[in-house]
Amino acid sequence: MARTLATAAQRTLPMASISDTLAVINEVVLPTIAKGVIIRRPKVVATAQQLDLDRRAVQRVQQLREKYGSGPLLLRIPVRSQAILLAPEHVQRVLENSPEPFATASSEKRAALGHFQPEGVLVSHGPARAERRRFNEQVLETNRPVHHLAGRFLEVVDEEAAILLAAAEREGELNWPLFASAWFRVVRRIVLGDAARDDEELTDMLAALRADANWAFFKPKRSGLRRRFYQRLRQHLARAEEGSLASLVATTPSTALTAPEQQVPQWLFAFDPAGMTTFRTLALLASHPKHAERVREEIKAHKGSARQHMPFLRACVHESLRLWPTTPMILRQTTEETEWESGTMPAKTGIMIYAPFFHRDDKRLPFANRMAPELWLKERSTKDWPLVPFSAGPAVCAARHLVPLVTSAMLAALLDGHHIRLKPPLLLDAKRPLPGTLNNYGLRFGVSS
Ligand code: HEM
């Protein structure tokens, strides 16, 4: 055993050829960046759907595995050491061993989120990270399937869903612009309280900062805009409105390391992909009658506070995130040299986990391209194949239960007593493989009672 490790330690990991490295950059990395990492660019998402770019990216990574084995595979990049993971057990290892030696605060993430939340937990390390993680977990109740403020959150969702349905009836359809404005009203109320309901300027300022963050190192920081955003955010937090996450920010203990207000922008902006996921789940249900029927039965059986936990609807939300993960690239950076079966990885190596490759690997997974909510009806463990829409391990999404809670409540409110059908141009077909990309911005639904 000692001998095997010693031999491995002397070898460097397999390295991709120049042409394979260029193929990964062109077909996997650039489309992900072009779609927008911190805020999506709707036109690019539409193009990605048209060209089926995500399916091509998965195929490219499958080819790498065929050629180079299980990796990790180093890419031939002159300026830095960069690896891509190809084996399920390596994904488990990296996520379980974050943030040491696999730090979440990779250089790219720090450059991107440095535009507006340099002290956010995701880009923190060491004692500061541990403290900020504790704070996030306490406020967002990471380990509780039902947040203790769920009762209030569901009232908010129901009120806004009713207004949204009435607007959709007036317009003759439910489309993204209508849905997104209702969704962000829900988000502002849940995070900051009812008085923030109509403060679109706050989320618009954050959207502008997120658009800068998409450019990471390549765009100067706008300190004036950031100052104005935080002034406004501070006013909302100061109210500590009962029933909102802001009330918990005010009462959760903090230390000199916590930077509480810098944790909040992530809560506001990360609810954006939760909205995209809600809309995509609606599309899945509109095109999968058997699953939709089971959802209808679940909604009928869950009235009032029982809606705080609807296992099948939550499974459908997870399944939408497996098919179309909103964090497609999970990034880590090694803090020291690490040993692998196939060789040594240098310290400060960037590691990419391209989630769609593991979620949609049709060479390994019989369910890769169909809707399979049953995958989520039992708790998944580290022994299972890595389906990691919320990441996993000690840096798992701090809202991994809060997101399914709020999104399933919105779906239940929209589907209760209403029939929702997909309208052209995009029609999904349960009998055909689901597309690699689903452009949420182009989805349109007909709604009838
Ligand atoms: C569809 C919705 C969401 C998905 C799929 C999602 C997924 C993820 C993923 C994959 C990570 C890990 C990123 C990484 O390791 O690089 C993450 C981190 C995080 N998420 Fe979410 N997220 C969502 C929404 C939210 C919301 C709404 C909140 C807060 C209200 C939130 C709070 C956080 C926090 C605080 C972290 C950082 C955890 C850490 O570094 O320790 N997320 N999320």
PDB file of C-alpha atoms in Angstrom, residues 160-359:
ATOM      1  CA  GLU A 160     -48.316  36.961  -4.530  1.00  0.00           C
ATOM      2  CA  ALA A 161     -49.348  33.826  -6.455  1.00  0.00           C
ATOM      3  CA  ALA A 162     -52.999  34.980  -6.397  1.00  0.00           C
ATOM      4  CA  ILE A 163     -51.989  38.402  -7.779  1.00  0.00           C
ATOM      5  CA  LEU A 164     -49.817  36.702 -10.402  1.00  0.00           C
ATOM      6  CA  LEU A 165     -52.621  34.373 -11.541  1.00  0.00           C
ATOM      7  CA  ALA A 166     -54.983  37.332 -11.918  1.00  0.00           C
ATOM      8  CA  ALA A 167     -52.374  39.181 -14.007  1.00  0.00           C
ATOM      9  CA  ALA A 168     -51.799  36.073 -16.155  1.00  0.00           C
ATOM     10  CA  GLU A 169     -55.540  35.816 -16.759  1.00  0.00           C
ATOM     11  CA  ARG A 170     -55.638  39.473 -17.877  1.00  0.00           C
ATOM     12  CA  GLU A 171     -52.642  38.982 -20.216  1.00  0.00           C
ATOM     13  CA  GLY A 172     -53.911  35.664 -21.530  1.00  0.00           C
ATOM     14  CA  GLU A 173     -50.735  33.824 -20.505  1.00  0.00           C
ATOM     15  CA  LEU A 174     -48.200  33.266 -17.766  1.00  0.00           C
ATOM     16  CA  ASN A 175     -44.799  34.368 -19.068  1.00  0.00           C
ATOM     17  CA  TRP A 176     -41.381  35.070 -17.561  1.00  0.00           C
ATOM     18  CA  PRO A 177     -41.685  38.864 -17.106  1.00  0.00           C
ATOM     19  CA  LEU A 178     -44.952  38.448 -15.159  1.00  0.00           C
ATOM     20  CA  PHE A 179     -43.581  35.568 -13.113  1.00  0.00           C
ATOM     21  CA  ALA A 180     -40.243  37.250 -12.349  1.00  0.00           C
ATOM     22  CA  SER A 181     -41.830  40.427 -10.965  1.00  0.00           C
ATOM     23  CA  ALA A 182     -44.097  38.377  -8.678  1.00  0.00           C
ATOM     24  CA  TRP A 183     -41.185  36.152  -7.665  1.00  0.00           C
ATOM     25  CA  PHE A 184     -38.952  39.064  -6.685  1.00  0.00           C
ATOM     26  CA  ARG A 185     -41.782  40.544  -4.612  1.00  0.00           C
ATOM     27  CA  VAL A 186     -41.875  37.223  -2.748  1.00  0.00           C
ATOM     28  CA  VAL A 187     -38.088  37.268  -2.354  1.00  0.00           C
ATOM     29  CA  ARG A 188     -37.916  40.837  -1.022  1.00  0.00           C
ATOM     30  CA  ARG A 189     -40.719  40.121   1.446  1.00  0.00           C
ATOM     31  CA  ILE A 190     -39.182  36.854   2.688  1.00  0.00           C
ATOM     32  CA  VAL A 191     -35.670  38.266   3.018  1.00  0.00           C
ATOM     33  CA  LEU A 192     -36.391  41.847   4.126  1.00  0.00           C
ATOM     34  CA  GLY A 193     -40.060  42.103   5.013  1.00  0.00           C
ATOM     35  CA  ASP A 194     -43.286  43.509   3.544  1.00  0.00           C
ATOM     36  CA  ALA A 195     -41.967  47.081   3.470  1.00  0.00           C
ATOM     37  CA  ALA A 196     -39.407  45.958   0.853  1.00  0.00           C
ATOM     38  CA  ARG A 197     -42.089  44.404  -1.368  1.00  0.00           C
ATOM     39  CA  ASP A 198     -42.001  47.092  -4.036  1.00  0.00           C
ATOM     40  CA  ASP A 199     -38.397  48.184  -3.695  1.00  0.00           C
ATOM     41  CA  GLU A 200     -37.461  47.139  -7.215  1.00  0.00           C
ATOM     42  CA  GLU A 201     -34.671  49.694  -7.172  1.00  0.00           C
ATOM     43  CA  LEU A 202     -32.852  47.629  -4.537  1.00  0.00           C
ATOM     44  CA  THR A 203     -32.897  44.424  -6.608  1.00  0.00           C
ATOM     45  CA  ASP A 204     -32.169  46.438  -9.794  1.00  0.00           C
ATOM     46  CA  MET A 205     -29.041  47.866  -8.129  1.00  0.00           C
ATOM     47  CA  LEU A 206     -28.041  44.351  -7.131  1.00  0.00           C
ATOM     48  CA  ALA A 207     -28.713  43.137 -10.700  1.00  0.00           C
ATOM     49  CA  ALA A 208     -26.338  45.831 -12.035  1.00  0.00           C
ATOM     50  CA  LEU A 209     -23.646  44.752  -9.549  1.00  0.00           C
ATOM     51  CA  ARG A 210     -24.212  41.105 -10.511  1.00  0.00           C
ATOM     52  CA  ALA A 211     -23.845  42.023 -14.191  1.00  0.00           C
ATOM     53  CA  ASP A 212     -20.426  43.532 -13.341  1.00  0.00           C
ATOM     54  CA  ALA A 213     -19.588  40.392 -11.345  1.00  0.00           C
ATOM     55  CA  ASN A 214     -20.165  38.293 -14.502  1.00  0.00           C
ATOM     56  CA  TRP A 215     -17.007  39.978 -15.862  1.00  0.00           C
ATOM     57  CA  ALA A 216     -15.016  39.093 -12.705  1.00  0.00           C
ATOM     58  CA  PHE A 217     -11.449  40.452 -13.090  1.00  0.00           C
ATOM     59  CA  PHE A 218     -12.264  42.219 -16.360  1.00  0.00           C
ATOM     60  CA  LYS A 219     -14.500  45.002 -15.077  1.00  0.00           C
ATOM     61  CA  PRO A 220     -13.625  47.735 -12.567  1.00  0.00           C
ATOM     62  CA  LYS A 221     -15.659  47.797  -9.364  1.00  0.00           C
ATOM     63  CA  ARG A 222     -18.396  50.454  -9.052  1.00  0.00           C
ATOM     64  CA  SER A 223     -17.888  51.615  -5.481  1.00  0.00           C
ATOM     65  CA  GLY A 224     -20.590  54.341  -5.689  1.00  0.00           C
ATOM     66  CA  LEU A 225     -23.279  51.896  -6.769  1.00  0.00           C
ATOM     67  CA  ARG A 226     -22.166  49.393  -4.128  1.00  0.00           C
ATOM     68  CA  ARG A 227     -22.344  52.103  -1.440  1.00  0.00           C
ATOM     69  CA  ARG A 228     -25.854  53.121  -2.488  1.00  0.00           C
ATOM     70  CA  PHE A 229     -26.969  49.477  -2.552  1.00  0.00           C
ATOM     71  CA  TYR A 230     -25.662  48.797   0.955  1.00  0.00           C
ATOM     72  CA  GLN A 231     -27.165  52.044   2.330  1.00  0.00           C
ATOM     73  CA  ARG A 232     -30.549  50.930   1.069  1.00  0.00           C
ATOM     74  CA  LEU A 233     -30.079  47.338   2.271  1.00  0.00           C
ATOM     75  CA  ARG A 234     -29.075  48.583   5.733  1.00  0.00           C
ATOM     76  CA  GLN A 235     -32.337  50.575   6.003  1.00  0.00           C
ATOM     77  CA  HIS A 236     -34.336  47.435   5.296  1.00  0.00           C
ATOM     78  CA  LEU A 237     -32.286  45.326   7.717  1.00  0.00           C
ATOM     79  CA  ALA A 238     -32.651  47.969  10.443  1.00  0.00           C
ATOM     80  CA  ARG A 239     -36.444  47.416  10.509  1.00  0.00           C
ATOM     81  CA  ALA A 240     -35.821  43.732  11.412  1.00  0.00           C
ATOM     82  CA  GLU A 241     -39.374  43.082  10.278  1.00  0.00           C
ATOM     83  CA  GLU A 242     -41.081  40.213  12.068  1.00  0.00           C
ATOM     84  CA  GLY A 243     -41.484  37.084   9.966  1.00  0.00           C
ATOM     85  CA  SER A 244     -38.611  37.938   7.592  1.00  0.00           C
ATOM     86  CA  LEU A 245     -35.008  36.697   7.480  1.00  0.00           C
ATOM     87  CA  ALA A 246     -34.005  40.263   8.450  1.00  0.00           C
ATOM     88  CA  SER A 247     -35.572  39.682  11.870  1.00  0.00           C
ATOM     89  CA  LEU A 248     -33.197  36.733  12.327  1.00  0.00           C
ATOM     90  CA  VAL A 249     -30.185  38.754  11.167  1.00  0.00           C
ATOM     91  CA  ALA A 250     -30.974  41.124  14.040  1.00  0.00           C
ATOM     92  CA  THR A 251     -31.249  38.403  16.679  1.00  0.00           C
ATOM     93  CA  THR A 252     -28.584  35.909  15.575  1.00  0.00           C
ATOM     94  CA  PRO A 253     -25.333  36.439  17.490  1.00  0.00           C
ATOM     95  CA  SER A 254     -22.423  37.771  15.468  1.00  0.00           C
ATOM     96  CA  THR A 255     -18.725  38.465  16.071  1.00  0.00           C
ATOM     97  CA  ALA A 256     -16.168  40.837  14.582  1.00  0.00           C
ATOM     98  CA  LEU A 257     -15.711  38.276  11.776  1.00  0.00           C
ATOM     99  CA  THR A 258     -19.356  37.720  10.756  1.00  0.00           C
ATOM    100  CA  ALA A 259     -20.025  40.658   8.374  1.00  0.00           C
ATOM    101  CA  PRO A 260     -23.809  39.964   8.593  1.00  0.00           C
ATOM    102  CA  GLU A 261     -24.927  42.489   5.974  1.00  0.00           C
ATOM    103  CA  GLN A 262     -22.521  41.004   3.405  1.00  0.00           C
ATOM    104  CA  GLN A 263     -24.247  37.637   3.687  1.00  0.00           C
ATOM    105  CA  VAL A 264     -27.621  39.073   2.657  1.00  0.00           C
ATOM    106  CA  PRO A 265     -26.972  39.945  -1.039  1.00  0.00           C
ATOM    107  CA  GLN A 266     -26.397  36.238  -1.726  1.00  0.00           C
ATOM    108  CA  TRP A 267     -29.791  35.426  -0.220  1.00  0.00           C
ATOM    109  CA  LEU A 268     -31.417  37.991  -2.486  1.00  0.00           C
ATOM    110  CA  PHE A 269     -29.592  37.016  -5.656  1.00  0.00           C
ATOM    111  CA  ALA A 270     -29.589  33.239  -5.157  1.00  0.00           C
ATOM    112  CA  PHE A 271     -33.384  33.288  -5.069  1.00  0.00           C
ATOM    113  CA  ASP A 272     -33.213  34.299  -8.736  1.00  0.00           C
ATOM    114  CA  PRO A 273     -32.148  30.781  -9.883  1.00  0.00           C
ATOM    115  CA  ALA A 274     -34.797  29.416  -7.514  1.00  0.00           C
ATOM    116  CA  GLY A 275     -37.390  31.327  -9.597  1.00  0.00           C
ATOM    117  CA  MET A 276     -35.901  29.949 -12.821  1.00  0.00           C
ATOM    118  CA  THR A 277     -36.188  26.478 -11.326  1.00  0.00           C
ATOM    119  CA  THR A 278     -39.821  27.012 -10.329  1.00  0.00           C
ATOM    120  CA  PHE A 279     -40.676  28.018 -13.900  1.00  0.00           C
ATOM    121  CA  ARG A 280     -38.810  25.028 -15.364  1.00  0.00           C
ATOM    122  CA  THR A 281     -40.539  22.657 -12.943  1.00  0.00           C
ATOM    123  CA  LEU A 282     -43.850  24.066 -14.125  1.00  0.00           C
ATOM    124  CA  ALA A 283     -42.785  23.216 -17.701  1.00  0.00           C
ATOM    125  CA  LEU A 284     -41.835  19.673 -16.662  1.00  0.00           C
ATOM    126  CA  LEU A 285     -45.173  19.144 -14.949  1.00  0.00           C
ATOM    127  CA  ALA A 286     -47.100  20.620 -17.870  1.00  0.00           C
ATOM    128  CA  SER A 287     -45.510  18.014 -20.136  1.00  0.00           C
ATOM    129  CA  HIS A 288     -45.518  14.958 -17.826  1.00  0.00           C
ATOM    130  CA  PRO A 289     -49.187  14.175 -17.089  1.00  0.00           C
ATOM    131  CA  LYS A 290     -48.499  11.223 -14.744  1.00  0.00           C
ATOM    132  CA  HIS A 291     -46.237  13.253 -12.489  1.00  0.00           C
ATOM    133  CA  ALA A 292     -48.610  16.212 -12.703  1.00  0.00           C
ATOM    134  CA  GLU A 293     -51.456  13.979 -11.528  1.00  0.00           C
ATOM    135  CA  ARG A 294     -49.417  12.850  -8.524  1.00  0.00           C
ATOM    136  CA  VAL A 295     -48.664  16.503  -7.734  1.00  0.00           C
ATOM    137  CA  ARG A 296     -52.363  17.364  -7.924  1.00  0.00           C
ATOM    138  CA  GLU A 297     -53.137  14.560  -5.451  1.00  0.00           C
ATOM    139  CA  GLU A 298     -50.402  15.770  -3.126  1.00  0.00           C
ATOM    140  CA  ILE A 299     -51.727  19.336  -3.249  1.00  0.00           C
ATOM    141  CA  LYS A 300     -55.259  18.113  -2.542  1.00  0.00           C
ATOM    142  CA  ALA A 301     -54.002  16.159   0.479  1.00  0.00           C
ATOM    143  CA  HIS A 302     -51.894  19.036   1.816  1.00  0.00           C
ATOM    144  CA  LYS A 303     -53.858  22.061   2.937  1.00  0.00           C
ATOM    145  CA  GLY A 304     -52.685  24.941   5.117  1.00  0.00           C
ATOM    146  CA  SER A 305     -49.503  24.321   7.088  1.00  0.00           C
ATOM    147  CA  ALA A 306     -49.146  20.813   5.589  1.00  0.00           C
ATOM    148  CA  ARG A 307     -47.945  22.607   2.437  1.00  0.00           C
ATOM    149  CA  GLN A 308     -44.698  23.356   4.256  1.00  0.00           C
ATOM    150  CA  HIS A 309     -43.547  19.879   3.335  1.00  0.00           C
ATOM    151  CA  MET A 310     -44.742  18.289   0.117  1.00  0.00           C
ATOM    152  CA  PRO A 311     -42.213  15.528  -0.628  1.00  0.00           C
ATOM    153  CA  PHE A 312     -43.207  14.839  -4.227  1.00  0.00           C
ATOM    154  CA  LEU A 313     -43.282  18.504  -5.282  1.00  0.00           C
ATOM    155  CA  ARG A 314     -39.916  19.024  -3.607  1.00  0.00           C
ATOM    156  CA  ALA A 315     -38.624  15.985  -5.537  1.00  0.00           C
ATOM    157  CA  CYS A 316     -39.867  17.570  -8.785  1.00  0.00           C
ATOM    158  CA  VAL A 317     -37.972  20.782  -7.933  1.00  0.00           C
ATOM    159  CA  HIS A 318     -34.798  18.764  -7.277  1.00  0.00           C
ATOM    160  CA  GLU A 319     -35.326  16.916 -10.523  1.00  0.00           C
ATOM    161  CA  SER A 320     -35.614  20.155 -12.468  1.00  0.00           C
ATOM    162  CA  LEU A 321     -32.295  21.172 -10.859  1.00  0.00           C
ATOM    163  CA  ARG A 322     -30.705  17.844 -11.821  1.00  0.00           C
ATOM    164  CA  LEU A 323     -31.763  18.290 -15.430  1.00  0.00           C
ATOM    165  CA  TRP A 324     -30.868  21.978 -15.578  1.00  0.00           C
ATOM    166  CA  PRO A 325     -28.559  22.807 -12.659  1.00  0.00           C
ATOM    167  CA  THR A 326     -28.411  26.528 -11.947  1.00  0.00           C
ATOM    168  CA  THR A 327     -24.869  26.222 -10.552  1.00  0.00           C
ATOM    169  CA  PRO A 328     -23.444  24.136 -13.399  1.00  0.00           C
ATOM    170  CA  MET A 329     -19.826  24.693 -12.415  1.00  0.00           C
ATOM    171  CA  ILE A 330     -18.818  23.982  -8.817  1.00  0.00           C
ATOM    172  CA  LEU A 331     -15.335  25.398  -8.297  1.00  0.00           C
ATOM    173  CA  ARG A 332     -12.711  24.596  -5.701  1.00  0.00           C
ATOM    174  CA  GLN A 333      -9.023  25.466  -5.272  1.00  0.00           C
ATOM    175  CA  THR A 334      -6.503  23.249  -3.490  1.00  0.00           C
ATOM    176  CA  THR A 335      -4.746  24.767  -0.482  1.00  0.00           C
ATOM    177  CA  GLU A 336      -1.950  22.126  -0.566  1.00  0.00           C
ATOM    178  CA  GLU A 337      -0.571  19.324  -2.730  1.00  0.00           C
ATOM    179  CA  THR A 338      -3.006  16.383  -2.891  1.00  0.00           C
ATOM    180  CA  GLU A 339      -2.493  12.724  -3.795  1.00  0.00           C
ATOM    181  CA  TRP A 340      -4.761  10.781  -6.167  1.00  0.00           C
ATOM    182  CA  GLU A 341      -4.638   7.214  -7.525  1.00  0.00           C
ATOM    183  CA  SER A 342      -3.254   8.561 -10.782  1.00  0.00           C
ATOM    184  CA  GLY A 343      -0.744  11.084  -9.441  1.00  0.00           C
ATOM    185  CA  THR A 344      -0.114  14.306  -7.532  1.00  0.00           C
ATOM    186  CA  MET A 345      -2.095  17.506  -7.920  1.00  0.00           C
ATOM    187  CA  PRO A 346      -0.113  20.671  -7.133  1.00  0.00           C
ATOM    188  CA  ALA A 347      -1.232  23.165  -4.489  1.00  0.00           C
ATOM    189  CA  LYS A 348      -3.348  26.102  -5.779  1.00  0.00           C
ATOM    190  CA  THR A 349      -4.888  23.964  -8.534  1.00  0.00           C
ATOM    191  CA  GLY A 350      -8.344  25.095  -9.615  1.00  0.00           C
ATOM    192  CA  ILE A 351     -10.840  22.198  -9.693  1.00  0.00           C
ATOM    193  CA  MET A 352     -13.951  22.185 -11.882  1.00  0.00           C
ATOM    194  CA  ILE A 353     -16.913  19.941 -11.163  1.00  0.00           C
ATOM    195  CA  TYR A 354     -19.149  20.270 -14.204  1.00  0.00           C
ATOM    196  CA  ALA A 355     -22.466  19.202 -12.673  1.00  0.00           C
ATOM    197  CA  PRO A 356     -24.329  18.493 -15.975  1.00  0.00           C
ATOM    198  CA  PHE A 357     -21.729  15.812 -16.803  1.00  0.00           C
ATOM    199  CA  PHE A 358     -22.566  13.928 -13.596  1.00  0.00           C
ATOM    200  CA  HIS A 359     -26.312  14.678 -13.756  1.00  0.00           C
TER     201      HIS A 359
END
